[in-house]
C-alpha positions as CSV (number, residue, x, y, z in Angstrom):
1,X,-31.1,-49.7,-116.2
2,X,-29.6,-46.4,-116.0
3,X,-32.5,-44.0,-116.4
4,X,-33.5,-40.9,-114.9
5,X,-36.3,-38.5,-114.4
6,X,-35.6,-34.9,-116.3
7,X,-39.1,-33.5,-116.1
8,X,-41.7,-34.1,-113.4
9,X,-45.1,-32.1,-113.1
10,X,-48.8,-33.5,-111.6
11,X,-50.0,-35.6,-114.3
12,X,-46.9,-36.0,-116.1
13,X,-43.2,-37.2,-116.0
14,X,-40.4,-37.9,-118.6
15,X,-37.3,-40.0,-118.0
16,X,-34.3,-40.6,-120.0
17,X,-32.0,-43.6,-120.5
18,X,-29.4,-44.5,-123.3
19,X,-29.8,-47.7,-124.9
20,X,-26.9,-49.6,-124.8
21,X,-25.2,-53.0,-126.1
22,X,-25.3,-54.7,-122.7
23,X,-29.6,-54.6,-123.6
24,X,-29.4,-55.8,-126.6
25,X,-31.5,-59.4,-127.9
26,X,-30.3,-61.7,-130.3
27,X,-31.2,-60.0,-133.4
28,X,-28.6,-56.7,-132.2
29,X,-31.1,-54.5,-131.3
30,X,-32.1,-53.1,-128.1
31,X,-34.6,-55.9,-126.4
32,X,-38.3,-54.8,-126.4
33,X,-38.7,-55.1,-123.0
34,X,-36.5,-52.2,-122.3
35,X,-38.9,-49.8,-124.0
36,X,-41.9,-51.4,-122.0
37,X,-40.0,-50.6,-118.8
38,X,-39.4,-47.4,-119.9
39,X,-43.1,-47.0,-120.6
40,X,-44.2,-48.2,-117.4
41,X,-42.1,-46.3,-115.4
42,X,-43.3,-43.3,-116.5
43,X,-47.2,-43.8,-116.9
44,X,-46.8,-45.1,-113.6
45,X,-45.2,-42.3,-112.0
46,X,-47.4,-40.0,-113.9
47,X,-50.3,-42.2,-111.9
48,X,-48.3,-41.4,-108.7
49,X,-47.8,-37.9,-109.2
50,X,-51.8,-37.4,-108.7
51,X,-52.2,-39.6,-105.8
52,X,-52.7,-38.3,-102.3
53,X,-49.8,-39.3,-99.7
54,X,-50.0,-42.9,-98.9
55,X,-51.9,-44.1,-101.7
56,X,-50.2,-46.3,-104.2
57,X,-51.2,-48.0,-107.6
58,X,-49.9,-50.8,-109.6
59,X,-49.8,-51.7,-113.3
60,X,-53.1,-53.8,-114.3
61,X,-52.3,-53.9,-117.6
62,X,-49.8,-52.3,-119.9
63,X,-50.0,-52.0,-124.0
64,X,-46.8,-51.6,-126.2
65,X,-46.7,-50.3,-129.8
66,X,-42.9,-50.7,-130.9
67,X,-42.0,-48.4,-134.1
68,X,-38.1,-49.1,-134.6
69,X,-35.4,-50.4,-133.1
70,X,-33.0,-48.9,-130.6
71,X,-29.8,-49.6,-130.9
72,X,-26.7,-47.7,-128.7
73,X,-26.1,-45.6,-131.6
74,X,-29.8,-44.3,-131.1
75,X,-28.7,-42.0,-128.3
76,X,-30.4,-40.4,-125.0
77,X,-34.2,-41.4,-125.7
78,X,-37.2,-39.7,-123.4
79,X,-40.0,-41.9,-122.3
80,X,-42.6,-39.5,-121.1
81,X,-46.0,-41.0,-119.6
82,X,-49.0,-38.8,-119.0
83,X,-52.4,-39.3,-117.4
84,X,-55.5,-40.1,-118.7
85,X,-57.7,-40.4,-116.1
86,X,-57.8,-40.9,-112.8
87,X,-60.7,-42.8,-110.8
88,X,-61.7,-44.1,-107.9
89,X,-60.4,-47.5,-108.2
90,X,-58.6,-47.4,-111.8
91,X,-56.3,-45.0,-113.4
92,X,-55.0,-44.8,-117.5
93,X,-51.8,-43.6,-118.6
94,X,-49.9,-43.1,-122.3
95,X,-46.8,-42.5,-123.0
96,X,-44.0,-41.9,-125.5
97,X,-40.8,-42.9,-126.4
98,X,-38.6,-40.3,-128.6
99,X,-35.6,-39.4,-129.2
100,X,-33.5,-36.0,-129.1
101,X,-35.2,-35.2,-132.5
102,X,-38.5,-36.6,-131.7
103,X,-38.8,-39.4,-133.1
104,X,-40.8,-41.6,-132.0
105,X,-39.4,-45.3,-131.3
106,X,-42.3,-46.3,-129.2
107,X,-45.8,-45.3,-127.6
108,X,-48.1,-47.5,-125.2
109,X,-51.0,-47.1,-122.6
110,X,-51.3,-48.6,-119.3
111,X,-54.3,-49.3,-116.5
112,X,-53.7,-48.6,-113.1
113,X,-55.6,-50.5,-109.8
114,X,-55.7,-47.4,-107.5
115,X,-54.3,-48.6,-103.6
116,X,-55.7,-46.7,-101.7
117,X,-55.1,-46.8,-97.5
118,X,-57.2,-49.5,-95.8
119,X,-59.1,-47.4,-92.7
């Protein structure tokens, strides 16, 4: 898909992709589900970046509020996810997705299952 990670701290991660024509739906726009990608990539690594070594997580559930289109005139755009919380078991996330001048083409939250090692 073409993205990659250009800020990482605990909690928090941003990655960046350009949209381009190859992801595009039938209406010429970029296709939603590149935006949810981008959105769960990066709560989910934000999830990661608090768990202990050999603990992993995966998405329970993930929310999606689409703002405007993407196109691959929009440019580079940042999806950033950032914790919530952090449990036991279960583990909440938002993020963002912006572009170069901020903004703001999409936003979503997500809920984690928490895997931790059997033992």
């Amino acid at each position: 898909m073409g993205m990659w990670i250009t800020e990482v701290s605990e909690g928090r991660i941003v990655f960046a992709a350009e949209p381009a024509e190859y992801q595009y739906n039938p209406l010429g726009t970029v296709h939603g589900g590149v935006a949810a990608t981008l959105l769960d990539s990066a709560m989910g690594c934000a999830v990661q970046s608090m768990l202990p070594a050999g603990t992993g997580y995966t998405t329970l559930e993930i929310k999606v509020n689409y703002l405007r289109s993407m196109t691959s005139k929009t440019g580079v755009v940042y999806s950033e996810g950032k914790i919530i919380h952090l449990g036991g078991r279960v583990a909440t996330a938002e993020g963002r997705i912006t572009d170069a001048d901020g903004k703001l083409y999409a936003h979503g939250t997500t809920t984690c299952i928490v895997l931790r090692p059997q033992g």
